[in-house]
Coordinates of C-alpha atoms in Angstrom, one line a residue:
X1 CA -19.4 -1.6 15.9
X2 CA -19.7 -3.0 12.2
X3 CA -23.5 -3.6 11.6
X4 CA -23.9 -1.4 9.5
X5 CA -21.1 -1.4 7.8
X6 CA -22.0 -2.3 4.8
X7 CA -19.9 -4.3 1.7
X8 CA -19.4 -0.9 -0.1
X9 CA -18.5 0.8 2.8
X10 CA -15.7 -1.4 4.1
X11 CA -14.2 -1.9 -0.1
X12 CA -14.3 2.3 0.5
X13 CA -13.1 1.8 3.5
X14 CA -10.0 -0.8 2.7
X15 CA -9.2 1.1 -0.3
X16 CA -8.9 3.8 0.7
X17 CA -6.5 3.0 3.1
X18 CA -4.3 1.2 0.3
X19 CA -4.2 4.0 -2.3
X20 CA -2.9 5.9 0.8
X21 CA 0.1 4.0 2.1
X22 CA 0.7 3.2 -1.7
X23 CA 1.6 5.9 -3.2
X24 CA 4.3 6.7 0.0
X25 CA 8.1 5.8 -1.3
X26 CA 9.2 3.6 -2.2
X27 CA 6.1 2.6 -4.3
X28 CA 6.2 5.3 -6.5
X29 CA 2.5 5.2 -6.8
X30 CA 1.5 8.5 -6.0
X31 CA -1.0 9.3 -7.9
X32 CA -2.9 7.2 -5.9
X33 CA -3.5 9.9 -3.0
X34 CA -6.0 11.6 -4.5
X35 CA -8.8 8.3 -5.4
X36 CA -7.7 7.8 -1.2
X37 CA -9.2 11.4 0.0
X38 CA -11.8 11.2 -2.7
X39 CA -13.2 8.1 -1.3
X40 CA -12.3 9.2 2.5
X41 CA -14.5 12.2 2.1
X42 CA -17.0 10.0 0.4
X43 CA -17.6 8.4 3.5
X44 CA -17.1 11.4 6.0
X45 CA -20.1 12.9 4.5
X46 CA -21.9 10.1 4.1
X47 CA -21.7 8.8 7.8
X48 CA -24.5 9.3 10.5
X49 CA -22.9 9.9 13.2
X50 CA -19.9 10.4 14.8
X51 CA -19.0 7.4 15.3
X52 CA -18.7 6.1 11.8
X53 CA -17.2 8.8 10.6
X54 CA -14.4 7.8 13.9
X55 CA -14.8 4.5 13.2
X56 CA -14.7 4.6 8.8
X57 CA -11.0 6.9 9.2
X58 CA -10.0 5.6 11.6
X59 CA -9.9 2.4 9.7
X60 CA -8.4 4.2 6.3
X61 CA -5.8 5.1 7.9
X62 CA -5.3 2.3 9.8
X63 CA -5.1 0.5 6.3
X64 CA -2.3 3.0 5.4
X65 CA -0.2 2.3 8.3
X66 CA -0.5 -1.7 7.9
X67 CA 1.2 -0.3 4.6
X68 CA 3.1 2.1 4.9
X69 CA 4.8 2.2 8.7
X70 CA 4.0 -1.8 9.3
X71 CA 8.4 -1.5 8.9
X72 CA 8.4 -0.6 12.1
X73 CA 7.6 -4.1 13.5
X74 CA 8.5 -5.9 10.4
X75 CA 12.6 -4.4 11.9
X76 CA 11.6 -6.0 15.2
X77 CA 11.6 -9.8 13.6
X78 CA 15.6 -9.0 11.6
X79 CA 18.4 -10.9 12.9
X80 CA 19.7 -9.6 16.0
X81 CA 17.3 -6.8 16.9
X82 CA 15.2 -5.9 19.7
X83 CA 11.9 -7.7 20.0
X84 CA 10.8 -4.3 21.0
X85 CA 10.1 -2.7 18.1
X86 CA 7.6 -5.2 17.0
X87 CA 5.7 -3.4 20.0
X88 CA 6.7 -0.1 19.3
X89 CA 5.4 -0.7 15.8
X90 CA 2.4 -2.7 16.7
X91 CA 1.4 0.3 18.7
X92 CA 2.5 3.1 16.1
X93 CA -0.3 1.3 13.9
X94 CA -2.8 1.1 16.1
X95 CA -2.6 4.8 17.3
X96 CA -0.9 6.6 15.0
X97 CA -4.3 7.4 12.6
X98 CA -6.0 8.7 15.5
X99 CA -4.0 11.9 13.8
X100 CA -5.7 11.0 11.0
X101 CA -8.8 11.4 12.5
X102 CA -10.1 15.2 13.5
X103 CA -10.9 16.5 9.7
X104 CA -12.3 13.9 8.6
X105 CA -14.4 14.4 11.8
X106 CA -15.0 17.9 11.8
X107 CA -16.1 17.6 7.4
X108 CA -19.2 14.9 8.5
X109 CA -20.3 18.3 11.6
X110 CA -20.0 20.8 9.2
X111 CA -21.3 19.2 5.3
X112 CA -24.6 17.7 5.9
X113 CA -27.5 19.8 5.5
X114 CA -31.4 19.2 5.7
X115 CA -32.6 18.0 2.7
X116 CA -29.2 15.6 2.9
X117 CA -27.0 17.8 -0.2
X118 CA -23.9 18.7 0.6
X119 CA -22.8 21.6 1.7
X120 CA -20.4 23.1 -0.4
X121 CA -18.7 25.7 1.9
X122 CA -17.9 22.3 4.0
X123 CA -15.6 20.9 1.7
X124 CA -13.9 24.1 0.7
X125 CA -13.3 23.7 4.9
X126 CA -11.4 20.9 4.1
X127 CA -7.8 21.3 2.6
X128 CA -7.8 24.1 6.0
X129 CA -8.5 21.3 8.6
X130 CA -6.2 18.8 6.7
X131 CA -3.8 20.8 6.6
X132 CA -4.3 22.5 9.8
X133 CA -4.0 19.1 11.4
X134 CA -0.5 18.0 9.5
X135 CA 0.9 21.1 11.4
X136 CA -0.7 21.1 14.2
X137 CA 0.8 17.1 14.8
X138 CA 4.3 18.6 14.8
X139 CA 4.1 20.5 18.4
X140 CA 4.9 19.2 21.5
X141 CA 7.1 15.7 22.4
X142 CA 4.2 13.0 20.9
X143 CA 4.0 13.0 17.2
X144 CA 5.4 11.1 13.9
X145 CA 5.5 13.3 10.8
X146 CA 5.5 10.6 8.5
X147 CA 3.1 10.3 6.0
X148 CA 1.6 13.7 5.4
X149 CA 0.1 14.1 3.0
X150 CA 2.2 16.2 0.7
X151 CA 4.8 13.4 1.5
X152 CA 4.1 11.0 -0.7
X153 CA 4.6 13.9 -3.3
X154 CA 8.5 12.7 -3.4
X155 CA 9.3 11.3 -6.8
X156 CA 7.3 14.0 -8.5
X157 CA 9.9 16.7 -8.0
X158 CA 8.4 18.6 -10.6
X159 CA 4.3 19.2 -8.6
X160 CA 6.3 20.1 -5.6
X161 CA 9.5 22.6 -5.8
X162 CA 6.7 25.5 -4.4
X163 CA 7.4 24.5 -1.1
X164 CA 10.1 27.2 -0.9
X165 CA 6.7 29.3 0.0
X166 CA 4.6 27.0 1.9
X167 CA 6.6 23.9 2.9
X168 CA 5.8 20.4 2.5
X169 CA 1.9 21.2 4.0
X170 CA 1.2 23.7 0.8
X171 CA 1.7 20.5 -0.8
X172 CA -1.1 18.2 1.0
X173 CA -3.5 21.9 0.1
X174 CA -2.3 21.3 -3.5
X175 CA -3.8 17.5 -3.2
X176 CA -6.7 18.0 -1.1
X177 CA -8.1 20.2 -3.2
X178 CA -7.4 18.7 -6.0
X179 CA -9.9 15.8 -4.0
X180 CA -11.9 17.8 -3.1
X181 CA -12.4 18.5 -6.1
X182 CA -12.8 15.1 -7.8
X183 CA -15.3 13.8 -5.5
X184 CA -17.7 17.1 -6.1
X185 CA -17.6 16.1 -9.5
X186 CA -18.0 12.8 -9.4
X187 CA -20.8 12.7 -7.5
X188 CA -22.2 15.5 -9.5
X189 CA -21.5 13.0 -12.3
X190 CA -23.2 9.8 -10.5
X191 CA -26.1 11.4 -9.4
X192 CA -27.0 13.3 -13.3
X193 CA -27.2 17.0 -11.4
X194 CA -25.0 17.7 -14.1
X195 CA -27.0 18.1 -17.8
X196 CA -24.8 20.3 -19.6
X197 CA -21.6 18.3 -21.1
X198 CA -20.0 21.8 -21.3
X199 CA -20.1 22.3 -17.9
X200 CA -18.3 18.7 -16.4
X201 CA -15.3 19.5 -19.3
X202 CA -15.1 23.2 -18.0
X203 CA -15.2 21.6 -14.5
X204 CA -12.6 18.9 -15.4
X205 CA -10.4 22.0 -16.6
X206 CA -10.3 23.7 -13.8
X207 CA -9.4 20.4 -12.0
X208 CA -6.6 20.0 -14.6
X209 CA -6.1 23.6 -14.2
X210 CA -5.1 23.3 -10.4
X211 CA -3.3 19.8 -10.9
X212 CA -0.4 21.7 -13.4
X213 CA -0.3 24.9 -11.5
X214 CA 2.6 23.5 -10.4
X215 CA 4.6 23.1 -13.7
X216 CA 3.3 27.3 -14.3
X217 CA 5.0 27.4 -11.5
X218 CA 8.5 26.6 -11.9
X219 CA 8.3 28.6 -15.1
X220 CA 9.0 31.7 -12.6
X221 CA 10.6 30.8 -9.8
X222 CA 13.1 32.2 -9.0
X223 CA 17.5 30.7 -9.1
X224 CA 19.2 30.9 -6.1
X225 CA 22.5 31.8 -7.0
X226 CA 25.8 29.8 -5.0
X227 CA 28.2 31.5 -3.5
X228 CA 30.7 29.2 -3.9
X229 CA 31.6 25.3 -3.3
X230 CA 33.0 23.2 -1.1
X231 CA 33.9 19.7 -1.6
X232 CA 32.2 17.3 1.2
X233 CA 32.9 13.2 1.3
X234 CA 30.6 11.0 2.7
X235 CA 32.0 6.9 5.1
X236 CA 29.0 5.4 5.0
X237 CA 30.6 2.3 7.2
X238 CA 27.7 -0.5 7.2
X239 CA 27.9 -1.2 11.0
X240 CA 25.4 -4.0 11.9
X241 CA 23.5 -1.2 14.7
X242 CA 23.0 -4.3 17.1
X243 CA 26.0 -5.8 17.0
X244 CA 28.4 -2.4 17.5
X245 CA 27.8 -1.1 21.0
X246 CA 29.2 -4.7 22.2
X247 CA 30.9 -5.6 19.8
X248 CA 35.1 -4.9 18.6
X249 CA 35.2 -1.2 19.3
X250 CA 38.8 -0.7 18.8
X251 CA 38.7 -2.3 15.3
X252 CA 35.5 -0.3 14.6
X253 CA 37.4 3.0 14.8
X254 CA 40.6 1.4 13.3
X255 CA 37.6 1.2 9.9
X256 CA 36.6 4.5 9.6
X257 CA 39.8 5.8 9.6
X258 CA 40.7 4.1 6.7
X259 CA 37.6 4.9 4.7
X260 CA 38.2 8.2 6.3
X261 CA 42.1 8.3 4.8
X262 CA 40.9 7.1 1.0
X263 CA 38.7 10.6 0.4
X264 CA 40.7 12.9 2.3
X265 CA 42.4 14.3 -0.5
X266 CA 43.7 17.0 -0.2
X267 CA 40.4 19.9 -1.7
X268 CA 38.3 17.8 0.7
X269 CA 37.1 20.6 3.8
X270 CA 34.5 18.2 5.2
X271 CA 33.9 14.0 6.1
X272 CA 30.7 12.8 7.6
X273 CA 30.3 9.7 9.4
X274 CA 26.6 9.1 10.3
X275 CA 24.6 9.1 13.7
X276 CA 26.0 7.6 16.7
X277 CA 28.7 6.3 14.1
X278 CA 31.1 6.2 17.9
X279 CA 28.8 4.5 20.5
X280 CA 30.6 5.5 23.9
X281 CA 31.2 8.6 25.6
X282 CA 34.0 10.1 23.8
X283 CA 35.1 12.8 26.5
X284 CA 35.5 9.7 29.4
X285 CA 38.8 9.0 29.6
X286 CA 38.1 6.0 29.5
X287 CA 37.7 5.5 25.9
X288 CA 40.9 8.9 25.6
X289 CA 42.8 5.8 23.4
X290 CA 39.8 5.2 21.1
X291 CA 39.8 9.6 20.7
X292 CA 44.1 9.9 20.2
X293 CA 42.9 8.0 17.1
X294 CA 40.8 9.7 15.3
X295 CA 42.5 13.3 17.0
X296 CA 45.9 12.8 14.6
X297 CA 44.0 11.3 12.1
X298 CA 41.8 14.3 12.0
X299 CA 44.8 16.0 12.4
X300 CA 47.3 14.8 9.8
X301 CA 45.2 14.8 6.8
X302 CA 44.1 18.7 8.5
X303 CA 40.3 18.1 7.1
X304 CA 37.6 17.9 9.9
X305 CA 35.4 15.3 10.2
X306 CA 31.6 15.9 12.0
X307 CA 31.0 12.6 13.8
X308 CA 27.6 10.9 15.2
X309 CA 28.2 10.1 19.0
X310 CA 27.0 10.3 22.4
X311 CA 28.0 12.9 24.9
X312 CA 27.7 12.7 28.5
X313 CA 26.9 16.4 30.2
X314 CA 27.1 16.5 34.1
X315 CA 26.0 18.9 35.8
X316 CA 28.0 21.7 36.9
X317 CA 25.4 23.1 39.7
X318 CA 23.9 19.7 40.6
X319 CA 21.1 21.9 41.7
X320 CA 20.4 23.6 38.3
X321 CA 19.7 19.7 36.4
X322 CA 16.5 19.2 34.9
X323 CA 14.1 16.2 37.5
X324 CA 14.5 14.2 34.6
X325 CA 18.2 13.7 35.3
X326 CA 20.4 10.8 35.4
X327 CA 21.6 10.1 38.8
X328 CA 25.4 8.3 39.0
X329 CA 25.2 5.3 41.4
X330 CA 28.7 5.8 43.2
X331 CA 29.2 9.5 43.4
X332 CA 25.0 10.5 43.5
X333 CA 26.2 13.2 40.6
X334 CA 23.1 14.5 38.1
X335 CA 24.0 14.1 34.2
X336 CA 22.4 13.5 31.1
X337 CA 23.8 12.3 27.4
X338 CA 22.1 13.8 23.9
X339 CA 22.2 12.3 20.8
X340 CA 25.2 14.1 19.8
X341 CA 26.6 15.2 16.2
X342 CA 30.8 16.6 16.8
X343 CA 32.6 18.9 14.8
X344 CA 36.4 17.2 15.2
X345 CA 38.5 20.2 13.9
X346 CA 42.0 20.0 13.4
X347 CA 44.6 21.2 15.8
X348 CA 41.6 21.0 18.9
X349 CA 40.9 19.3 21.4
X350 CA 38.3 17.4 22.6
X351 CA 36.7 19.7 24.8
X352 CA 37.2 22.6 22.5
X353 CA 34.9 21.2 19.7
X354 CA 31.7 22.4 17.8
X355 CA 28.1 20.2 18.8
X356 CA 24.7 19.4 18.4
X357 CA 22.7 18.0 20.7
X358 CA 19.3 16.8 19.1
X359 CA 16.1 18.2 19.8
X360 CA 13.4 16.3 18.6
X361 CA 14.3 12.7 20.4
X362 CA 11.7 9.7 19.1
X363 CA 9.4 8.8 21.6
X364 CA 9.9 5.3 23.2
X365 CA 13.3 3.9 22.1
X366 CA 14.7 7.6 22.5
X367 CA 12.9 9.2 25.1
X368 CA 9.1 9.1 26.4
X369 CA 7.6 12.3 25.8
X370 CA 7.8 14.5 29.2
X371 CA 9.2 13.0 31.1
X372 CA 10.7 15.8 32.3
X373 CA 6.9 16.0 34.3
X374 CA 6.2 12.3 34.9
X375 CA 10.1 11.0 35.8
X376 CA 9.6 7.7 37.4
X377 CA 8.1 7.4 33.2
X378 CA 12.5 7.3 32.1
X379 CA 13.0 4.3 33.0
X380 CA 10.0 3.0 31.6
X381 CA 11.7 1.0 28.4
X382 CA 16.1 0.7 27.9
X383 CA 18.1 -0.6 24.8
X384 CA 20.8 -2.7 25.1
X385 CA 22.6 -0.7 22.4
X386 CA 23.0 2.5 23.9
X387 CA 20.3 4.6 22.7
X388 CA 17.5 4.3 25.7
X389 CA 16.4 8.2 27.4
X390 CA 18.5 11.1 25.9
X391 CA 17.8 14.4 27.4
X392 CA 16.9 16.8 24.6
X393 CA 19.3 19.2 23.4
X394 CA 18.9 22.7 24.1
X395 CA 21.6 24.4 21.5
X396 CA 20.7 25.7 18.4
X397 CA 23.9 26.0 16.9
X398 CA 25.5 25.8 13.4
X399 CA 28.5 24.4 12.7
X400 CA 32.1 26.6 10.6
X401 CA 34.8 25.3 9.1
X402 CA 37.7 27.4 8.3
X403 CA 35.8 30.2 9.6
X404 CA 34.2 30.7 6.9
X405 CA 31.4 27.9 6.3
X406 CA 28.6 27.4 7.7
X407 CA 26.0 24.2 8.0
X408 CA 23.7 22.4 10.4
X409 CA 23.2 19.3 11.2
X410 CA 20.1 17.2 11.7
X411 CA 20.1 13.7 13.5
X412 CA 18.6 11.4 11.4
X413 CA 14.2 12.1 12.9
X414 CA 15.2 15.4 13.0
X415 CA 15.1 16.0 9.2
X416 CA 11.4 14.9 8.9
X417 CA 9.4 18.3 11.2
X418 CA 9.6 21.2 8.1
X419 CA 10.0 24.0 10.1
X420 CA 12.5 23.4 12.9
X421 CA 14.5 22.0 10.0
X422 CA 14.6 25.9 8.6
X423 CA 15.4 27.1 12.0
X424 CA 18.9 26.9 11.7
X425 CA 18.9 27.3 7.7
X426 CA 17.4 30.9 8.6
X427 CA 20.6 30.6 11.1
X428 CA 22.8 31.1 8.3
X429 CA 22.6 27.7 7.3
X430 CA 25.1 28.0 3.4
X431 CA 24.4 24.0 3.4
X432 CA 23.2 21.6 5.2
X433 CA 23.8 17.1 7.0
X434 CA 21.7 14.5 8.6
X435 CA 23.0 12.0 9.5
X436 CA 21.4 9.1 10.5
X437 CA 21.0 5.4 11.4
X438 CA 18.5 3.2 9.6
X439 CA 20.0 0.2 9.8
X440 CA 17.2 -0.9 12.5
X441 CA 15.3 -1.4 9.5
X442 CA 17.1 -2.5 6.6
X443 CA 15.9 -2.7 3.2
X444 CA 12.4 -2.0 4.3
X445 CA 10.4 1.2 3.9
X446 CA 11.4 3.3 6.3
X447 CA 14.9 3.4 5.0
X448 CA 13.0 4.9 1.2
X449 CA 10.4 6.8 2.9
X450 CA 13.2 8.1 5.2
X451 CA 16.1 9.7 2.6
X452 CA 13.1 10.9 0.2
X453 CA 11.5 12.9 2.6
X454 CA 14.9 14.9 2.6
X455 CA 13.7 16.2 -0.5
X456 CA 11.3 18.6 0.6
X457 CA 14.5 19.7 3.3
X458 CA 16.2 21.0 0.5
X459 CA 13.6 22.6 -1.4
X460 CA 11.7 23.9 1.3
X461 CA 15.4 26.1 1.7
X462 CA 17.6 25.3 -1.7
X463 CA 20.5 24.5 -0.1
X464 CA 22.5 21.1 -1.0
X465 CA 21.9 18.3 1.5
X466 CA 24.5 15.5 2.5
X467 CA 23.6 12.6 4.0
X468 CA 25.3 10.5 5.7
X469 CA 23.0 6.5 6.8
X470 CA 25.7 3.8 8.5
X471 CA 23.7 1.7 6.1
X472 CA 22.7 2.7 3.7
X473 CA 21.0 5.5 2.0
X474 CA 23.7 8.2 1.6
X475 CA 23.4 10.6 -1.3
X476 CA 23.7 14.2 -2.2
X477 CA 20.7 16.2 -2.5
X478 CA 21.0 19.8 -4.1
X479 CA 18.3 22.7 -3.6
X480 CA 15.4 21.3 -6.0
X481 CA 15.1 18.1 -5.3
X482 CA 17.7 15.6 -7.4
X483 CA 19.5 13.1 -5.8
X484 CA 23.9 12.1 -6.8
X485 CA 26.1 9.1 -5.7
X486 CA 23.0 7.4 -3.9
X487 CA 24.5 4.7 -2.0
X488 CA 23.5 1.0 -1.7
X489 CA 21.9 -0.1 1.4
X490 CA 23.7 -2.7 3.5
X491 CA 27.4 -2.0 2.1
X492 CA 30.3 -0.2 3.1
X493 CA 30.8 3.1 1.0
X494 CA 32.6 6.5 0.3
X495 CA 31.4 9.3 -1.9
X496 CA 32.8 12.1 -2.7
X497 CA 31.2 15.4 -4.6
X498 CA 31.4 19.2 -4.5
X499 CA 28.5 21.2 -2.6
X500 CA 27.3 24.1 -4.1
X501 CA 26.8 27.2 -0.9
X502 CA 24.1 29.4 -0.9
X503 CA 23.6 32.4 1.4
X504 CA 20.0 33.6 -0.4
X505 CA 16.9 32.5 2.0
X506 CA 13.4 31.6 0.4
X507 CA 10.1 32.6 2.4
X508 CA 9.8 29.1 4.0
X509 CA 12.9 29.9 5.4
X510 CA 12.4 33.0 6.9
X511 CA 8.5 32.8 7.3
X512 CA 8.2 29.2 8.9
X513 CA 4.9 27.7 8.9
X514 CA 3.1 31.0 8.0
X515 CA 1.1 29.0 5.6
X516 CA 0.2 26.1 7.4
X517 CA -0.5 28.2 11.0
X518 CA -3.0 30.5 8.6
X519 CA -4.3 27.6 7.4
X520 CA -5.2 26.6 10.8
X521 CA -6.8 29.9 10.9
X522 CA -8.9 30.0 8.5
X523 CA -10.2 26.3 8.5
X524 CA -11.1 27.3 11.2
X525 CA -13.6 30.4 10.3
X526 CA -14.9 28.6 7.3
X527 CA -15.9 24.9 10.6
X528 CA -17.4 27.4 12.8
X529 CA -19.3 29.3 9.4
X530 CA -20.4 26.0 7.9
X531 CA -22.6 25.3 12.0
X532 CA -23.9 28.3 12.2
X533 CA -25.5 28.1 9.3
X534 CA -26.7 24.6 9.2
X535 CA -27.6 25.2 13.0
X536 CA -30.2 28.0 11.2
X537 CA -31.3 25.4 8.7
X538 CA -32.4 23.5 12.0

C-alpha cells in the first residue's frame, strides 16, 4: 500500500494533517489551515492513480482527526466514563476522513494535462468542490459537521463577519481560494516559470487583497438594531454526567433550586439550565414530587425556567407509531423518548408547556442512523446514563416569554448545523439559547470547540446567544461573535446579562445555504468542463 510513498510525500501528508488539526480551537493556530490545504492540493495533483490520491488524502485527514478530535476516545478513559466512547471515538477517527477525500480525488481527475502541466481550470474548481462537499456532508442522518475549514477561524473574528451572507461555508470557500492561489504561486516560483519579479509581486498583492477582503467588508457591513433588551440568567450546575442518572436526584433538584434563587432578580425574564438537567421523565407520576419542587419555585420567583430533560410520549393512536417505537414490557403500549428543552412558566401545569424535541441526534450515542428503516438496529448501543435510542423530534417550535419575547433553543449538537439553526431564526427568534452537556469531554478539546463553533451561529444570524453548559463552558455571545462572562470548566457558576433583541434577519437567515448550494452546482459544472477538455486533449 505504501510502496510508492517516498519520504517527501510522507512528510507532506503528516504535516498537512497536523497543520489542519492544529488550526482548530483551542490551539488558536488558525493560520495553519492555508498551509495544510496547499500541501493537500500538491498531494492530489501529483498523484499517479486513484488509489494514490485516495490514500494520500485519507491519511491527511486521519492525521488531522488524531490531532483535533481524538478527545472523543480520550474522554472514555476518564474516571466513571463509559468505555463505549473509546471505541466510538476510534470509529470516528477511522471513518470521518472519508468525508474529506472526494474533493482531492475530483481535483486529481480534473487537473492533469497530457504534458504534465496542472490545469488552472481544475484548480479554480477546487474551492467549489470543497465547499460543496462540506454542505452535502450536513445532509441526512450520517454526518459530523465538525472539522469544516471555516470552523478553524472562530478566533479570527475580523475575517468571518461576512458569514451573515454565506454561513461558515463561505469562510471555507475563502480559505480554499487563498490556498489554491498560494499553491499556484509556490508551484510557479519553485519551477522558475515566472522570470519577472514584478509578476511575483503582483500575484502576492492579489493574494493579500483576497486575504484582507473580509476586513474591507467590515467597513461597510450593516448594523442590525436592537429593538430592546432582556435579562437572562444561566445556571451551570457542574454535575458529573456519569453519576447524575443514578445519584441522589432529590438533592440534585434542591441544588438547582438554590442556584436559581441566587439569580432570580426581579427584572430577570428567563433562567436557563443545561441539557438533560433533569435526569428523569418529569411528567411521569412517579416523579411528581420532584416536578412540584421546580413548579413551586417557578411560581414563587415568577420567572420562566428553560430546562433540558428527557421526555416520554405515548402514542395516542398506537397504529401510527413508527416502526422503531419503544414498547412497554407490561402493557405493550408503544411510546418514544426525546431529548427535550422545556419552558416551565409560572402558573402553568406540567402538561401545559412549550417544548423543543431535539432533531439532530448524535450518531450512535443518541440514535442509530436510519433505525426507522432498520428497527432491529435500535438497541445495538445502550448506555447506562439515560441518553440512548432517542426518537427524532418533528416539532420546530419557537419559545415565547410573556407573549412577546421569542427565541429558539438548540440542544447540544444542533448548534453545529448552520442551515438547520438559521431556519429557527427565520421563524422569528429574537435571540437564541443553546443548552448542552459537554461534561462527557471534561477539559479536552471538544468542550472548547463546541463553544467556539457557536460563534458562527451568532454571526450568521446576527443574534445574541445565551449558552448554558452543565460543566462549562457557559457564556453569552453577541451578534459579532464576541463572548461575555465565559465560565471555567468543571466549576459551579451562575451568570446573568442583559442581551439584545433583534428582529431584522440576515441574508443567511432568510436564504440559508444558497451560497454552498451554488458551489455544488458550479463545482460540478467546472469539473465536467475540465474532464471534457482533458478528454479532447487525449
